[in-house]
PDB file of C-alpha atoms in Angstrom:
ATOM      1  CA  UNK A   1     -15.557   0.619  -5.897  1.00  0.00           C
ATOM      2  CA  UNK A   2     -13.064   2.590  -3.913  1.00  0.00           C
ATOM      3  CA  UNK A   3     -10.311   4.218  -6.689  1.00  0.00           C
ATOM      4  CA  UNK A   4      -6.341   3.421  -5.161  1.00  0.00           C
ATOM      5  CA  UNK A   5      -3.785   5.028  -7.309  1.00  0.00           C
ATOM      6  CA  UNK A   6       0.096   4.382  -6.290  1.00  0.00           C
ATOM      7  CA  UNK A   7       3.446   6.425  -7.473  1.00  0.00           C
ATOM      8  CA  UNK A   8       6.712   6.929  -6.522  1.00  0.00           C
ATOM      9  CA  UNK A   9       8.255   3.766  -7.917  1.00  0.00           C
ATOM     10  CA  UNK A  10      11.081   3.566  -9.935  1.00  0.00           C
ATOM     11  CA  UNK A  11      14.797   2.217 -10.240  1.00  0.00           C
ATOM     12  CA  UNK A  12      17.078   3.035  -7.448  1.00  0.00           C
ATOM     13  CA  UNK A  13      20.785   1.337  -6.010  1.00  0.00           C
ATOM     14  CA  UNK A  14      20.600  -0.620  -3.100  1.00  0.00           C
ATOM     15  CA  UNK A  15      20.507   1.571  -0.361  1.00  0.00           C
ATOM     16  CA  UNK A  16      19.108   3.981  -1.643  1.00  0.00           C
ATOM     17  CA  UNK A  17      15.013   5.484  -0.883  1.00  0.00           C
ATOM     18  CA  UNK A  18      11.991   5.719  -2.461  1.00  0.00           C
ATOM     19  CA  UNK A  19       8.745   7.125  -0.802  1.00  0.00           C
ATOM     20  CA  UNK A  20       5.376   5.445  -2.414  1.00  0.00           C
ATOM     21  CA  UNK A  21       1.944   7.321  -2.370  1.00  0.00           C
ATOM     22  CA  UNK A  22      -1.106   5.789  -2.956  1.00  0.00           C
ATOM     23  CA  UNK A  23      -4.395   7.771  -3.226  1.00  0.00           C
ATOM     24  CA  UNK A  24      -7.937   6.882  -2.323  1.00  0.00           C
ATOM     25  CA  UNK A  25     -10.678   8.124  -4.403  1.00  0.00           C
ATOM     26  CA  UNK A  26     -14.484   7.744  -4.953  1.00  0.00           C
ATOM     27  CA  UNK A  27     -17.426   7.711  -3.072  1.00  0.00           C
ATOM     28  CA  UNK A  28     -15.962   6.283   0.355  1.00  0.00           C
ATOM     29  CA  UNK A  29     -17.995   6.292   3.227  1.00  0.00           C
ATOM     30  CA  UNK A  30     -15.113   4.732   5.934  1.00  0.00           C
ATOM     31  CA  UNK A  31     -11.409   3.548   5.699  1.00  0.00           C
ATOM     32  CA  UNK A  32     -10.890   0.155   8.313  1.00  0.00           C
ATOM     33  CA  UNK A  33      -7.411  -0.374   6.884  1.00  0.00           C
ATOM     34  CA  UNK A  34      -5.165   0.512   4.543  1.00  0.00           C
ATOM     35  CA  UNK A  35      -1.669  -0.374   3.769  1.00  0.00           C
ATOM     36  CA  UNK A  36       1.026  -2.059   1.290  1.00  0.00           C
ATOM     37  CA  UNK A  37       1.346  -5.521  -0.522  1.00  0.00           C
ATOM     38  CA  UNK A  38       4.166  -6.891  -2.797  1.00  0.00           C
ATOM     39  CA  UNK A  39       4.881  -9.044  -5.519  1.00  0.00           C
ATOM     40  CA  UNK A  40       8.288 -10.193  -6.427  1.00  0.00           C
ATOM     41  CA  UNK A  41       8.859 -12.600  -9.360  1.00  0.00           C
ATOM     42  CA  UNK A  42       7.684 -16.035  -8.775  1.00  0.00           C
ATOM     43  CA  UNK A  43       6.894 -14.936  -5.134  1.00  0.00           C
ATOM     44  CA  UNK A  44       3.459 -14.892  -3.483  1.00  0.00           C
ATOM     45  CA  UNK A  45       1.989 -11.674  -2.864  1.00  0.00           C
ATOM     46  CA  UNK A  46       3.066 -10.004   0.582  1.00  0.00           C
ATOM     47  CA  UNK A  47       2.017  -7.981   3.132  1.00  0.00           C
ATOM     48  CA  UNK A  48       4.627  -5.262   3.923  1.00  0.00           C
ATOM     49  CA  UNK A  49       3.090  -2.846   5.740  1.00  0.00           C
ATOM     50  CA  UNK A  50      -0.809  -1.638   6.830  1.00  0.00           C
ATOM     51  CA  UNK A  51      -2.596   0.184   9.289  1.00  0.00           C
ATOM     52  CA  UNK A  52      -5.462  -1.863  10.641  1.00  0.00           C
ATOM     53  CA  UNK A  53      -8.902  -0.582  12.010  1.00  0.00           C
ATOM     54  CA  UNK A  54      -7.680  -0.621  15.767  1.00  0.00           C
ATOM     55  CA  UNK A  55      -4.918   2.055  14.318  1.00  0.00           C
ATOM     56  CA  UNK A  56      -2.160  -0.443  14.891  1.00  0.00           C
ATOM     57  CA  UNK A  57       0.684  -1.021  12.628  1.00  0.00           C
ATOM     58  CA  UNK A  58       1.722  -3.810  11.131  1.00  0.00           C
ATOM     59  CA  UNK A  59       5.299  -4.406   9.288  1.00  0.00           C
ATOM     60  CA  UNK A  60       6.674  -7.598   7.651  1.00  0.00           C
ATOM     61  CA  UNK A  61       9.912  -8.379   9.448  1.00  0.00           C
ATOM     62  CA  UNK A  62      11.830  -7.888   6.208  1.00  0.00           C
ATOM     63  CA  UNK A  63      11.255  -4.549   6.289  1.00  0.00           C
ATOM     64  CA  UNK A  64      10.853  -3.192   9.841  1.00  0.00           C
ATOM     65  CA  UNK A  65      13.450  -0.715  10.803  1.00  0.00           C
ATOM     66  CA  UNK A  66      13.667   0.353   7.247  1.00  0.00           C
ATOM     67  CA  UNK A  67      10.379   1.001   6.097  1.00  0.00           C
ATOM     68  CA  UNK A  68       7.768   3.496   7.429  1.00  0.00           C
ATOM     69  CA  UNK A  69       4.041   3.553   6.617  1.00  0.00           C
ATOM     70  CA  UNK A  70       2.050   7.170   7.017  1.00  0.00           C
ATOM     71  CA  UNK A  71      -1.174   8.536   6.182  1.00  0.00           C
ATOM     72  CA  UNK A  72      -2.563  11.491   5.923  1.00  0.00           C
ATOM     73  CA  UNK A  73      -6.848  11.285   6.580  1.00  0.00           C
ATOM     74  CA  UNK A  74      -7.761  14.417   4.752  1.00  0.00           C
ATOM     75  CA  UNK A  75      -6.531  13.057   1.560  1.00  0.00           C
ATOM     76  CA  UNK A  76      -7.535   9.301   2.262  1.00  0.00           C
ATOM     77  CA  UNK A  77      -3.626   9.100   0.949  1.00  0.00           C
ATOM     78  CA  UNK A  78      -1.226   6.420   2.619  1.00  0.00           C
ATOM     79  CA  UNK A  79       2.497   6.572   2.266  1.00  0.00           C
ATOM     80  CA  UNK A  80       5.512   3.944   2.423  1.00  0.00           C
ATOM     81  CA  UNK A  81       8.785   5.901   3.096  1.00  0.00           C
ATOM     82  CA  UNK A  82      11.186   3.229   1.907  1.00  0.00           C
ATOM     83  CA  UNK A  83      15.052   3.590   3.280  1.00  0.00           C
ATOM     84  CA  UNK A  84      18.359   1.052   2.707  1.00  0.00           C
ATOM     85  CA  UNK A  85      16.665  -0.839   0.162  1.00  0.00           C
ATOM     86  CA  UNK A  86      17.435  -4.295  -1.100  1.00  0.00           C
ATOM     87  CA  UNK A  87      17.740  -5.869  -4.154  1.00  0.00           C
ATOM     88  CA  UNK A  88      15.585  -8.561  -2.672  1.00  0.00           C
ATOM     89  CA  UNK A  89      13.567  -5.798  -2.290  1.00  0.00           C
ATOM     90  CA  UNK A  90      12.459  -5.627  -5.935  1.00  0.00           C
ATOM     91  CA  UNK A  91       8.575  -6.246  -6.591  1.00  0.00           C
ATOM     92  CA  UNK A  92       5.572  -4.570  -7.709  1.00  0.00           C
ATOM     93  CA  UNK A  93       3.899  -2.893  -4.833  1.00  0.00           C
ATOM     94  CA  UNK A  94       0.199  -2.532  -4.407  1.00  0.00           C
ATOM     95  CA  UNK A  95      -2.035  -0.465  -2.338  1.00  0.00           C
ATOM     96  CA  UNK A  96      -4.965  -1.852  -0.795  1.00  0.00           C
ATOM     97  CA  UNK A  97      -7.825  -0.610   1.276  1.00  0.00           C
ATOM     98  CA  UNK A  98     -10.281  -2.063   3.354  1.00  0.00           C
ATOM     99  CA  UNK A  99     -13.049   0.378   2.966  1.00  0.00           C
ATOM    100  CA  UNK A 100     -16.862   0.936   2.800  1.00  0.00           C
ATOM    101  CA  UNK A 101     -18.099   2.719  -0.328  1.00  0.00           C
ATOM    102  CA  UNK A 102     -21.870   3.603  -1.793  1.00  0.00           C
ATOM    103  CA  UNK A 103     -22.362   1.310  -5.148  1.00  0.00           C
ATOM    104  CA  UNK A 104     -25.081   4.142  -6.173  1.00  0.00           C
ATOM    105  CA  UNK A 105     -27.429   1.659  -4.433  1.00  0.00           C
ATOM    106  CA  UNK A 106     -25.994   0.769  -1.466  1.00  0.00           C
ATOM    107  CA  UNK A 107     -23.185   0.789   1.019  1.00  0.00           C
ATOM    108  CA  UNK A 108     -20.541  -2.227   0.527  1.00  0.00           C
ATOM    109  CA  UNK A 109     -17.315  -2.905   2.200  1.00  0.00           C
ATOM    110  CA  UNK A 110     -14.895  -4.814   0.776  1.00  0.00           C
ATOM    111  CA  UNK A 111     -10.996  -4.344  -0.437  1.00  0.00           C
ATOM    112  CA  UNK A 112      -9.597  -2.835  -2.960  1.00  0.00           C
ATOM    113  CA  UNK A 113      -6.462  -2.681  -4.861  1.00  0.00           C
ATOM    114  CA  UNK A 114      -4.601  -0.377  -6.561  1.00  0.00           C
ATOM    115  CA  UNK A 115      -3.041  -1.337 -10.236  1.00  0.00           C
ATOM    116  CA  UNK A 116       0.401  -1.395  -8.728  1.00  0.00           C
ATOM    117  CA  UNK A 117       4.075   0.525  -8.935  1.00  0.00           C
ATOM    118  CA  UNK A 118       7.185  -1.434 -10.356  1.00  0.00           C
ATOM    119  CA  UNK A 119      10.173  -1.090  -7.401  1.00  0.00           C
ATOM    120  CA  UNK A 120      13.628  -2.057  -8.574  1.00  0.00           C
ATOM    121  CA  UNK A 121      16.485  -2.255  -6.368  1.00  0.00           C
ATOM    122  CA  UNK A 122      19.887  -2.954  -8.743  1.00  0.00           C
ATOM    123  CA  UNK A 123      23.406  -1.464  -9.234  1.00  0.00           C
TER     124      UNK A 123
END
């Protein structure tokens, strides 16, 4: 399966920024979509921000205006530039990655997730 590996997380006041990265590895063959989910305690897991196959953005509303999502192709590495953040903001966020990869047999698409980076947002 396709390899995601985030960083950048960490404690920080509200207000403050964080920028994640998340890194693509293995033996990928295309990248549909990629983007940002988050879990908060006792919350269902949430889209925050992704880049679909069409190229297209997509932000939750929570976040739009504050948060930026970026990529750079020759890295297969997707970024989430994080600005006047929230204590409601706190969650573990997880890359994910719509992708085609070679199994050693075969070429398979399906999504994959990263392990996930702990976000806190307290004074």
């Amino acid at each position: 399966q396709v390899q995601l590996v985030e960083s950048g997380g960490g404690l920080v006041q509200p207000g403050g920024s964080l920028r994640l990265s998340c890194a693509a590895s293995g033996s990928i063959s295309t990248i549909y979509a990629m983007g940002w989910y988050r879990q908060a305690p006792g919350k269902q897991r949430e889209l925050v921000a992704a880049f679909t196959t069409g190229g297209s953005t997509n932000y939750a509303d929570s976040v739009k205006g504050r948060f930026t999502i970026s990529r750079d192709n020759t890295k297969n590495t997707v970024y989430l530039q994080m600005n006047s953040l929230k204590p409601e903001d706190t969650a573990v966020y997880y890359c994910n990655a719509d992708a085609t990869y070679y199994t050693g047999k075969y070429y398979r698409r399906g999504d994959s997730w990263g392990q996930g980076t702990q976000v806190t947002v307290s004074s």
